[in-house]
PDB file of C-alpha atoms and ligand atoms in Angstrom:
ATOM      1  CA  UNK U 488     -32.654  12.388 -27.928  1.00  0.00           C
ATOM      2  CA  UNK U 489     -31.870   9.050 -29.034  1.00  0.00           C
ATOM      3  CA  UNK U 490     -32.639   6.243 -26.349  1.00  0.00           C
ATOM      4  CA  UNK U 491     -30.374   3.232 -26.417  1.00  0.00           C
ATOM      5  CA  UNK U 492     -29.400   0.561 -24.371  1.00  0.00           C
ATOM      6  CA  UNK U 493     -25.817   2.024 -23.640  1.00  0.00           C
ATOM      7  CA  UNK U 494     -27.837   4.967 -21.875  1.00  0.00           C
ATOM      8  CA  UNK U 495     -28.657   2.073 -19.291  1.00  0.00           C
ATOM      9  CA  UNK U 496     -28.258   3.487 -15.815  1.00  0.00           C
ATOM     10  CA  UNK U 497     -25.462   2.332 -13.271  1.00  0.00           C
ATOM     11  CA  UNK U 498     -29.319   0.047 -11.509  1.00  0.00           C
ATOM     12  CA  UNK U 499     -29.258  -1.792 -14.929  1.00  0.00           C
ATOM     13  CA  UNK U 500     -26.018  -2.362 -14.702  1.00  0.00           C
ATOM     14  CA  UNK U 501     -25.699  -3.588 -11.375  1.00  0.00           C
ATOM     15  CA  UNK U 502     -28.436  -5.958 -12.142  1.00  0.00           C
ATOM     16  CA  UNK U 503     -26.643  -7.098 -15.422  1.00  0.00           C
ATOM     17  CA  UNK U 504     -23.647  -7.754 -13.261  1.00  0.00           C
ATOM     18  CA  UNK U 505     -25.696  -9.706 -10.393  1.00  0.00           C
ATOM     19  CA  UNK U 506     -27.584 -12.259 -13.388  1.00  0.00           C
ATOM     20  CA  UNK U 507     -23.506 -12.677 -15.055  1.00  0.00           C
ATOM     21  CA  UNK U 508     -22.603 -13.726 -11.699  1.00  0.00           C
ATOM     22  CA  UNK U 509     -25.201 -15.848 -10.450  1.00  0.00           C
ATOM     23  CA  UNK U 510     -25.680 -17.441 -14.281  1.00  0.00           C
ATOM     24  CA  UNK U 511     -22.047 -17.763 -15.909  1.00  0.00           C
ATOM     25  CA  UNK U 512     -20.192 -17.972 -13.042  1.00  0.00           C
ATOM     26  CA  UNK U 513     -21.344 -19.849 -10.131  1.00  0.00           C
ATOM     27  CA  UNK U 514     -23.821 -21.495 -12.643  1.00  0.00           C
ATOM     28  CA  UNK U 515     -20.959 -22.656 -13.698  1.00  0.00           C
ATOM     29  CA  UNK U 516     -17.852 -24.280 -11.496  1.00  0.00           C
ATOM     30  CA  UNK U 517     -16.560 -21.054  -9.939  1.00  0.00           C
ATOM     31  CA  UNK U 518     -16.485 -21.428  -6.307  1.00  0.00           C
ATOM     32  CA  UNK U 519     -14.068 -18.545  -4.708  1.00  0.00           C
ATOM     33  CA  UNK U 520     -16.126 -16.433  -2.570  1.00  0.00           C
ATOM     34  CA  UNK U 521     -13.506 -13.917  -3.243  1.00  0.00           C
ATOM     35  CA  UNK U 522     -13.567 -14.212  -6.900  1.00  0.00           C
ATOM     36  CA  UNK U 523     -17.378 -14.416  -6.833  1.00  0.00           C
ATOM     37  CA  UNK U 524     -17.189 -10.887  -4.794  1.00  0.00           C
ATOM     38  CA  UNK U 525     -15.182  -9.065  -6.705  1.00  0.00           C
ATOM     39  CA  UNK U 526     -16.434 -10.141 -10.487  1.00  0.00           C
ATOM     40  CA  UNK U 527     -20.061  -8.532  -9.218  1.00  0.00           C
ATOM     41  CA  UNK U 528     -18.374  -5.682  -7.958  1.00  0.00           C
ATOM     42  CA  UNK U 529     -16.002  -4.170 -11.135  1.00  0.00           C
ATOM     43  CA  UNK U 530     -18.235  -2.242 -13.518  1.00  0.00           C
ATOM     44  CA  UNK U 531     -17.177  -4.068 -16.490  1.00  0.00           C
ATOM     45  CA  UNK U 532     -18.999  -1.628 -18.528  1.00  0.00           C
ATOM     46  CA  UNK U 533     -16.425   1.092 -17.531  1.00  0.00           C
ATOM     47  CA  UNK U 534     -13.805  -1.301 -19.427  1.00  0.00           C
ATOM     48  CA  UNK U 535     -15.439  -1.706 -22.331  1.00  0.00           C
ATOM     49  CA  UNK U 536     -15.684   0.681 -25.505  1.00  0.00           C
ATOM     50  CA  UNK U 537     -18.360   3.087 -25.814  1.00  0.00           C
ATOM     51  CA  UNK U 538     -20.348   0.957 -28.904  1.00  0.00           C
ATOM     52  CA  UNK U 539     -20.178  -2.320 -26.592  1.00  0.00           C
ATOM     53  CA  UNK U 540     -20.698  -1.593 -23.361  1.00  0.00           C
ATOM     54  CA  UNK U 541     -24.671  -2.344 -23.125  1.00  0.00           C
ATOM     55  CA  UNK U 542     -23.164  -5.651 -24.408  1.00  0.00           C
ATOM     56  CA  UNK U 543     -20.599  -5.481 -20.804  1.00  0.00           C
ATOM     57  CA  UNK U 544     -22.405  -8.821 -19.484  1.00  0.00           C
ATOM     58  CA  UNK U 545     -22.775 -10.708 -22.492  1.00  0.00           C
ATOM     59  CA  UNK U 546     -20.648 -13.865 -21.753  1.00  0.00           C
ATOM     60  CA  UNK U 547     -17.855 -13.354 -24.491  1.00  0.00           C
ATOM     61  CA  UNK U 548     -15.182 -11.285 -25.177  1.00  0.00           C
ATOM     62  CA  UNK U 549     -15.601  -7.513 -26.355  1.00  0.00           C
ATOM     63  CA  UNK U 550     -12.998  -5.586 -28.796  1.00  0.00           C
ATOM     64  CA  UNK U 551     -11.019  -2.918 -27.355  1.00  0.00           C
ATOM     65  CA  UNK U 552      -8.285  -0.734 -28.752  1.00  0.00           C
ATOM     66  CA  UNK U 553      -5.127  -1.746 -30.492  1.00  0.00           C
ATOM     67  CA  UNK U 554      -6.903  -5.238 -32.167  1.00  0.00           C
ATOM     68  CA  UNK U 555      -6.965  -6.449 -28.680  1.00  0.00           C
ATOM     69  CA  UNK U 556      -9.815  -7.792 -26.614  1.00  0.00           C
ATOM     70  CA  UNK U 557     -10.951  -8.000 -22.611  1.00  0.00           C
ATOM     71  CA  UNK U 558     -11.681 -11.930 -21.913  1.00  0.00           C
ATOM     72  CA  UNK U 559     -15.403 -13.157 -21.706  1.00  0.00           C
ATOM     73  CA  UNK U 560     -16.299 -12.950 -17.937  1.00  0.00           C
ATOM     74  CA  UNK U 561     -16.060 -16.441 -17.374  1.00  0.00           C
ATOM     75  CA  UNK U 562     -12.358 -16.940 -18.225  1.00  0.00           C
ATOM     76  CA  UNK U 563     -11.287 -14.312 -15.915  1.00  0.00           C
ATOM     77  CA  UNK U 564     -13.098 -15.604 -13.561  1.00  0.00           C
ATOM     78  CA  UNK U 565     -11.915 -19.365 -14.104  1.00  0.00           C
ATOM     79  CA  UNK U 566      -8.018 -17.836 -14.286  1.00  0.00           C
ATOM     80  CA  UNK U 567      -8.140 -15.839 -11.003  1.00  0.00           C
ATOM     81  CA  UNK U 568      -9.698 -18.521  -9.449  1.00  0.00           C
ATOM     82  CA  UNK U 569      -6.947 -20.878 -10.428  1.00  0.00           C
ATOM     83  CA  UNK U 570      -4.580 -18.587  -8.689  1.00  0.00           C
ATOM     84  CA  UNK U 571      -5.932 -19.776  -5.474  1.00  0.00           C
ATOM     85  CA  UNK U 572      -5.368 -16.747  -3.853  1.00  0.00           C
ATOM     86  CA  UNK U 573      -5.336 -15.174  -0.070  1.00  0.00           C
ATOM     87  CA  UNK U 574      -5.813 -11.424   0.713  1.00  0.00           C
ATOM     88  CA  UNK U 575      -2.161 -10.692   1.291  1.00  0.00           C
ATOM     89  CA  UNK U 576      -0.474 -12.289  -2.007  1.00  0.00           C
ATOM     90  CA  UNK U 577       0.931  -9.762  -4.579  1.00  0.00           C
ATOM     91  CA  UNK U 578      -0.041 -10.272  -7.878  1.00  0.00           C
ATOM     92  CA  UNK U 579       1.557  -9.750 -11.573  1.00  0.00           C
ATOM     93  CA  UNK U 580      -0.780  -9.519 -14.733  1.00  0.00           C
ATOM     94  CA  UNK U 581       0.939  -9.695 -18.337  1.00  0.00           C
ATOM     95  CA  UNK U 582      -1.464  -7.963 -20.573  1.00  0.00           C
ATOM     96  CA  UNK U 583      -3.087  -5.018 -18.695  1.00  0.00           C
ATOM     97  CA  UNK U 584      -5.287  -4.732 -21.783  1.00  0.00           C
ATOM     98  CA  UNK U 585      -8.539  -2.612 -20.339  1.00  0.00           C
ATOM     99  CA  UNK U 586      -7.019  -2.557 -16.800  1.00  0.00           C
ATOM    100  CA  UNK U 587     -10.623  -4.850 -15.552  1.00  0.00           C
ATOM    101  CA  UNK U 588      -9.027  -8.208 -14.853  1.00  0.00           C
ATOM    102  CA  UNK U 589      -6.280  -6.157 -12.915  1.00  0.00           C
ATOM    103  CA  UNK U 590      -9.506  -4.043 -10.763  1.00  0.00           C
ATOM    104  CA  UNK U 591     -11.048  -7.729 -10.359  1.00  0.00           C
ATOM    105  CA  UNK U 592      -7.604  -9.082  -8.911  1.00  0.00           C
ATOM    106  CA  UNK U 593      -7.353  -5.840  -7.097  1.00  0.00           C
ATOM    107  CA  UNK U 594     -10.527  -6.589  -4.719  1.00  0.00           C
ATOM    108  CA  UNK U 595      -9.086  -9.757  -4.281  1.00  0.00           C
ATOM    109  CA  UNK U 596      -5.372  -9.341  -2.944  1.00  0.00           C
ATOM    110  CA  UNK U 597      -3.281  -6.563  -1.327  1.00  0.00           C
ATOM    111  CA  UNK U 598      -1.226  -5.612  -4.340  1.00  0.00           C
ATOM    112  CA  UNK U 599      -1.186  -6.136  -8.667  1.00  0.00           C
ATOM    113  CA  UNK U 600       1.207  -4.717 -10.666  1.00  0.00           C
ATOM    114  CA  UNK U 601       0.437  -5.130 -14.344  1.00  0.00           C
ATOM    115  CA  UNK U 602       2.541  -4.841 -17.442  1.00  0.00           C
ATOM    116  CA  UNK U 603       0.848  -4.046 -20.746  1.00  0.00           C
ATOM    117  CA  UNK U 604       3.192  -3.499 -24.254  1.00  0.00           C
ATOM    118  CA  UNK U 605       1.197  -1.087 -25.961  1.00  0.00           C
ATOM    119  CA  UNK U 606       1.761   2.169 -24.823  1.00  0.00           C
ATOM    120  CA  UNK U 607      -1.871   3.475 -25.492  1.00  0.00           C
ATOM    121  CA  UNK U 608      -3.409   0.490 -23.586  1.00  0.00           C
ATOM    122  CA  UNK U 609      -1.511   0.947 -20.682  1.00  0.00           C
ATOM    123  CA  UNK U 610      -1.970   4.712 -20.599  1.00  0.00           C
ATOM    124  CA  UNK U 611      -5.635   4.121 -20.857  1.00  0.00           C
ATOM    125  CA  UNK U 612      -5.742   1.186 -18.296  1.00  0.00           C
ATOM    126  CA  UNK U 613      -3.629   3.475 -15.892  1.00  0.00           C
ATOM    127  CA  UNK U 614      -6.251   6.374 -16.354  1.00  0.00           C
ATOM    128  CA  UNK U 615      -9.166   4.350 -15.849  1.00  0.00           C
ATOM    129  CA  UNK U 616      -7.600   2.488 -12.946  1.00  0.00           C
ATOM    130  CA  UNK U 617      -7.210   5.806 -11.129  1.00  0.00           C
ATOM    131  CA  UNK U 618     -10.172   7.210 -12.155  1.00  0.00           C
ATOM    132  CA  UNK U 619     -12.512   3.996 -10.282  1.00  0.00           C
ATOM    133  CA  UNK U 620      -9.944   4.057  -7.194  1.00  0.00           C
ATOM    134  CA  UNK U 621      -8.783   0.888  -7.841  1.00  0.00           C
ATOM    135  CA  UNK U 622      -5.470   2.227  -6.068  1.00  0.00           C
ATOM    136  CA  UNK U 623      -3.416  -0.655  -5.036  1.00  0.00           C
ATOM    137  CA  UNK U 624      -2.470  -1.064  -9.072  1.00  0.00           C
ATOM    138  CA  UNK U 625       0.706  -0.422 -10.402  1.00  0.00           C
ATOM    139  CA  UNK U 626       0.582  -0.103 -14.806  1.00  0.00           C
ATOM    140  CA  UNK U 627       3.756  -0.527 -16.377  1.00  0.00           C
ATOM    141  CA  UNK U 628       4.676  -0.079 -20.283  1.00  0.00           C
ATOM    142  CA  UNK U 629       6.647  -2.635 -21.868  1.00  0.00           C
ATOM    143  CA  UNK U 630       7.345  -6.424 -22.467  1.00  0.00           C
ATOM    144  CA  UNK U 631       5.360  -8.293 -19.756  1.00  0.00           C
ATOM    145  CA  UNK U 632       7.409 -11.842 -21.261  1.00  0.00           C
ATOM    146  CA  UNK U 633       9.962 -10.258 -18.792  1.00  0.00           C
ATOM    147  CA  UNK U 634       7.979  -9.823 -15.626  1.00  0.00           C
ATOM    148  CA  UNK U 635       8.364  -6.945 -13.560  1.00  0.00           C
ATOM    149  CA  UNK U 636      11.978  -8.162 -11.873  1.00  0.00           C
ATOM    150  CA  UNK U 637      11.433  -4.848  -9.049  1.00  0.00           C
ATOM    151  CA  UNK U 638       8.795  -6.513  -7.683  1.00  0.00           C
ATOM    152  CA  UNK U 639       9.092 -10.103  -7.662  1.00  0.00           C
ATOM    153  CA  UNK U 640       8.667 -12.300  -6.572  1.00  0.00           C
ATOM    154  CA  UNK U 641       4.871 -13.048  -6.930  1.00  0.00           C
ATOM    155  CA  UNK U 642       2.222 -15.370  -5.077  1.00  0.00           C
ATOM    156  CA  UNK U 643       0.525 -15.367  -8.518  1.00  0.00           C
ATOM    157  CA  UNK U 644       1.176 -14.743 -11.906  1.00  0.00           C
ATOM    158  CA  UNK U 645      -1.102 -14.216 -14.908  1.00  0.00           C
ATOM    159  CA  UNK U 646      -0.700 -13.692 -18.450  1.00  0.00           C
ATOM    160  CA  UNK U 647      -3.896 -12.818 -20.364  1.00  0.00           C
ATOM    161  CA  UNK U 648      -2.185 -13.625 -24.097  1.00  0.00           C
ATOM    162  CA  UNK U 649      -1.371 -16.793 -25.562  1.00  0.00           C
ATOM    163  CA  UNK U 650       2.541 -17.925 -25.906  1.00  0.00           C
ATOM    164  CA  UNK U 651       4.013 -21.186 -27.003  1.00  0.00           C
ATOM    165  CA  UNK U 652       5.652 -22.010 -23.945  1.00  0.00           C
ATOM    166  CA  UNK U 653       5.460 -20.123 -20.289  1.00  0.00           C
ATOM    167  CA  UNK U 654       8.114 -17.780 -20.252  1.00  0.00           C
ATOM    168  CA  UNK U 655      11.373 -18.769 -17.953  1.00  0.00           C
ATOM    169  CA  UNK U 656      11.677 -15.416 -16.929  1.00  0.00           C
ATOM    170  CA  UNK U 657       8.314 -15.311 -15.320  1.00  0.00           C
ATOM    171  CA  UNK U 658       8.630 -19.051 -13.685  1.00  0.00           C
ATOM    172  CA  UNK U 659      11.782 -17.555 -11.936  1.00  0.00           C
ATOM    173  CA  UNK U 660       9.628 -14.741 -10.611  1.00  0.00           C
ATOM    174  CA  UNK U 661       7.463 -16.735  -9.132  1.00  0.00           C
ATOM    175  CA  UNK U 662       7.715 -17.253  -5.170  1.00  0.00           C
ATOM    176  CA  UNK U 663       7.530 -20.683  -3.444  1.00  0.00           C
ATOM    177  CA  UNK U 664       4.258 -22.161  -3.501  1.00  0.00           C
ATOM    178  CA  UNK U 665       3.216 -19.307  -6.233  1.00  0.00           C
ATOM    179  CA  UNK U 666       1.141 -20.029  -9.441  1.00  0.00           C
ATOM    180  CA  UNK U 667       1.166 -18.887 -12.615  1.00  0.00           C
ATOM    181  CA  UNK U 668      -1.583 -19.235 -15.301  1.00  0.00           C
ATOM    182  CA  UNK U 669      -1.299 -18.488 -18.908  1.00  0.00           C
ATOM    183  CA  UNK U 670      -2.753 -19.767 -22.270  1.00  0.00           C
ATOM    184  CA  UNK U 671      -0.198 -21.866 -23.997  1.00  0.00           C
ATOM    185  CA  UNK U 672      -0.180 -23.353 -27.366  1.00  0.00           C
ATOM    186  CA  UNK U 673       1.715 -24.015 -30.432  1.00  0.00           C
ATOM    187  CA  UNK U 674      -0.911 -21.894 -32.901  1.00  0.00           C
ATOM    188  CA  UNK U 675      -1.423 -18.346 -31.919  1.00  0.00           C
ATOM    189  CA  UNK U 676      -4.744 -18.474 -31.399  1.00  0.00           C
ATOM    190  CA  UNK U 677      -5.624 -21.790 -29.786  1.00  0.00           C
ATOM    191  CA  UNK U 678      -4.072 -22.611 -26.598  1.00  0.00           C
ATOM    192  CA  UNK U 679      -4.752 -24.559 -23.708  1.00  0.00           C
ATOM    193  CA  UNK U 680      -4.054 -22.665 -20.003  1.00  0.00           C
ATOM    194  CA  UNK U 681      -2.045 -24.222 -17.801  1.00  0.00           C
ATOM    195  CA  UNK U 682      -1.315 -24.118 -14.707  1.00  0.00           C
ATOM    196  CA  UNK U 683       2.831 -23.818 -13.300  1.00  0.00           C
ATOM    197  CA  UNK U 684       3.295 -24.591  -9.310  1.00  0.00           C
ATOM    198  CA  UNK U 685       6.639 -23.531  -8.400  1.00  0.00           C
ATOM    199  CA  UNK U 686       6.714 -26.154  -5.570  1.00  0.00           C
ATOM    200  CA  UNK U 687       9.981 -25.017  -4.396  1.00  0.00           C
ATOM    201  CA  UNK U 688      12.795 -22.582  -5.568  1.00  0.00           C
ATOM    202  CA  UNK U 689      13.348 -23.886  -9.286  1.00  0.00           C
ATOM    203  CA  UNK U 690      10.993 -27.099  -8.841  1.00  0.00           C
ATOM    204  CA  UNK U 691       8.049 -26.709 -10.849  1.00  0.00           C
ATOM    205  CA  UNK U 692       4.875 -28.766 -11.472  1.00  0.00           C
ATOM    206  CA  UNK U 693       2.715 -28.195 -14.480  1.00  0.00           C
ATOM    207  CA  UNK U 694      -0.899 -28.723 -15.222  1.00  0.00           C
ATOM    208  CA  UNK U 695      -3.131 -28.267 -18.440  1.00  0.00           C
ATOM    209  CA  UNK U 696      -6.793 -26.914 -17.587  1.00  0.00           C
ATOM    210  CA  UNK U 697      -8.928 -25.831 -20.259  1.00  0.00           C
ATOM    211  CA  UNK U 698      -9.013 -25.093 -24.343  1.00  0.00           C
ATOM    212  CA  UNK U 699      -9.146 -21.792 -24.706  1.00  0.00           C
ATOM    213  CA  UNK U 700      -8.275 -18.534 -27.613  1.00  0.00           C
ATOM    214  CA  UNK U 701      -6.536 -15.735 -26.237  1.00  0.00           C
ATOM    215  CA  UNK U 702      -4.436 -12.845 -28.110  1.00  0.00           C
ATOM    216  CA  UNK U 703      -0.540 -13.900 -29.235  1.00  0.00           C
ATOM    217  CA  UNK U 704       1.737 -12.821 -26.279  1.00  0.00           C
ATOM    218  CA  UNK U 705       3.887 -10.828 -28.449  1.00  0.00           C
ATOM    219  CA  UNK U 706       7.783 -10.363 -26.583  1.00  0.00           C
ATOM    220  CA  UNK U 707      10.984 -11.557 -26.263  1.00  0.00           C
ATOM    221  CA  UNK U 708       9.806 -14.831 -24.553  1.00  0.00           C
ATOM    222  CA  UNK U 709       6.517 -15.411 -26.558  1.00  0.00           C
ATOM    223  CA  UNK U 710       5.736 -14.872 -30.348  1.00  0.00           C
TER     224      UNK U 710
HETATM  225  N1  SAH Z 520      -6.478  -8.508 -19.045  1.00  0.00           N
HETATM  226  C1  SAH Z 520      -7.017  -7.731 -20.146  1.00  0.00           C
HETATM  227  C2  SAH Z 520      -7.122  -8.542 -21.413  1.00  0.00           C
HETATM  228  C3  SAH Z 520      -6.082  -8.092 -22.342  1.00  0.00           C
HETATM  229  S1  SAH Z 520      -5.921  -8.955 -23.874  1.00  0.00           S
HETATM  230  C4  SAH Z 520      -8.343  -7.112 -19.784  1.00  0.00           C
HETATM  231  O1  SAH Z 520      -8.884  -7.428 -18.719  1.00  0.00           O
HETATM  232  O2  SAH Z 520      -8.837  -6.275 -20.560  1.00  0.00           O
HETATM  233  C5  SAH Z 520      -4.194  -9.266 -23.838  1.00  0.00           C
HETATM  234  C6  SAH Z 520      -3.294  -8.066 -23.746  1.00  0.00           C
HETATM  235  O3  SAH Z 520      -1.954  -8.550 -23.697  1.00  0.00           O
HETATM  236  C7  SAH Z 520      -3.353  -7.103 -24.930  1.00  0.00           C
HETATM  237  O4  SAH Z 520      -3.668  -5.826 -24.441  1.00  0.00           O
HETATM  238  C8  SAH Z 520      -1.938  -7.147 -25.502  1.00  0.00           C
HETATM  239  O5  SAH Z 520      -1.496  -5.889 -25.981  1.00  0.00           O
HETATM  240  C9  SAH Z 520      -1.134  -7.592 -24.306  1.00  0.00           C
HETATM  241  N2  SAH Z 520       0.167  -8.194 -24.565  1.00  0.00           N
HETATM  242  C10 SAH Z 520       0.525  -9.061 -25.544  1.00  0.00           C
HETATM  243  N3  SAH Z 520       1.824  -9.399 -25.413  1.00  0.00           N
HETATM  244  C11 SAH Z 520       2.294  -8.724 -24.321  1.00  0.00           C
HETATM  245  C12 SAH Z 520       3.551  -8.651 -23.664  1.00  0.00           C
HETATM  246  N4  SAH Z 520       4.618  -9.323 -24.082  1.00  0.00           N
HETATM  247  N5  SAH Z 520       3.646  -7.868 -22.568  1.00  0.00           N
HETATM  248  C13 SAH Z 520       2.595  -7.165 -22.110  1.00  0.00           C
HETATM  249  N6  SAH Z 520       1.392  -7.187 -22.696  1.00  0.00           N
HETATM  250  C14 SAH Z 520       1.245  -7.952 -23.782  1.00  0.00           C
END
């Protein structure tokens, strides 16, 4: 029997997840209890691909299927927690991807639909969802630039692939005093995230956080 550390048991795990937490999190500037809670409570290693996941805690991003990748630990950390968010806001994720920033956001708030545009991904992200019990997420195939109109609107938005400017679609879905966060930037790889406050219905106030590379947002409102 070959012995490798992917065989690591859930302990090992759980330990891996405590030292991300306590080292590339709040070692860093993430604050939110809530946020703090939830990122040491999702098995990220249940996201990742078979070959990776003894590399689950490493703080970077990790392939997954389809080209695409889940987000180092930090960023969704540093995203969520931009959100601001309170245990009763309903939530809407662009890029489903894995389905783990959805289970973190999931912990956090009473409701997260997600939208994901390749079928595959979303099937699998819908499986796995179920499968952990993270049942207060709803996975939807198709173009996320559009939002998910059903629903809206949203206390928080957040898109987890760069665009070159934050889709109007998804500012209109936004609810008063509701954020949005997405990378934005005119190359599509390198973006900065900002930060869009819809202060009141159609008033909006926009921040730039942090450099970051995320995945093109590929839709009618993005690439
Ligand atoms: N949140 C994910 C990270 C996904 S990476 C996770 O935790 O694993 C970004 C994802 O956005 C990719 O899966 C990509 O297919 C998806 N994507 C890109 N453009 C999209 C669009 N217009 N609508 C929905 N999903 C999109």
């Amino acid at each position: 029997m070959e012995v490798t550390d992917s065989n690591a048991g859930d302990e090992d795990y759980a330990a891996r997840r405590r030292a991300m937490v306590r080292e590339q999190l709040a070692g860093r500037d993430i604050r939110d209890a809530a946020v703090l809670g939830a990122m040491g409570a999702v098995p990220r290693e249940q996201f990742v691909l078979e070959p990776y996941r003894r590399l689950a805690y490493d703080d970077a991003p990790l392939p997954i299927p389809a080209n695409q990748t889940i987000s180092q630990p930090y960023i969704v950390a540093y995203m969520i927690a931009a959100l601001d968010l309170r245990p009763d806001d309903r939530v809407l994720e662009v890029g489903a991807g894995s389905g783990y920033a959805a289970a973190v956001l999931s912990l956090i708030v009473r409701e997260v639909y997600t939208v994901e545009r390749h079928a595959g991904l979303a099937r699998y992200a819908q499986e796995r969802l179920a499968r952990l019990g993270y049942d207060n997420v709803q996975v939807r195939h198709g173009d996320g630039t559009l939002g998910w109109p059903e629903y809206a609107p949203y206390d928080g938005i957040i898109v987890a692939a760069g665009g070159p400017s934050v889709p109007d679609t998804l500012r209109s879905q936004l609810a008063p005093g509701g954020r949005l966060v997405m990378p934005v930037g005119r190359s599509r790889h390198r973006q900065h995230l900002v930060r869009v406050t819809c202060v009141r219905p159609g008033v909006f106030e926009e921040e730039f956080l942090v450099p970051v590379a995320f995945v093109p947002l590929i839709g009618d409102e993005g690439w």
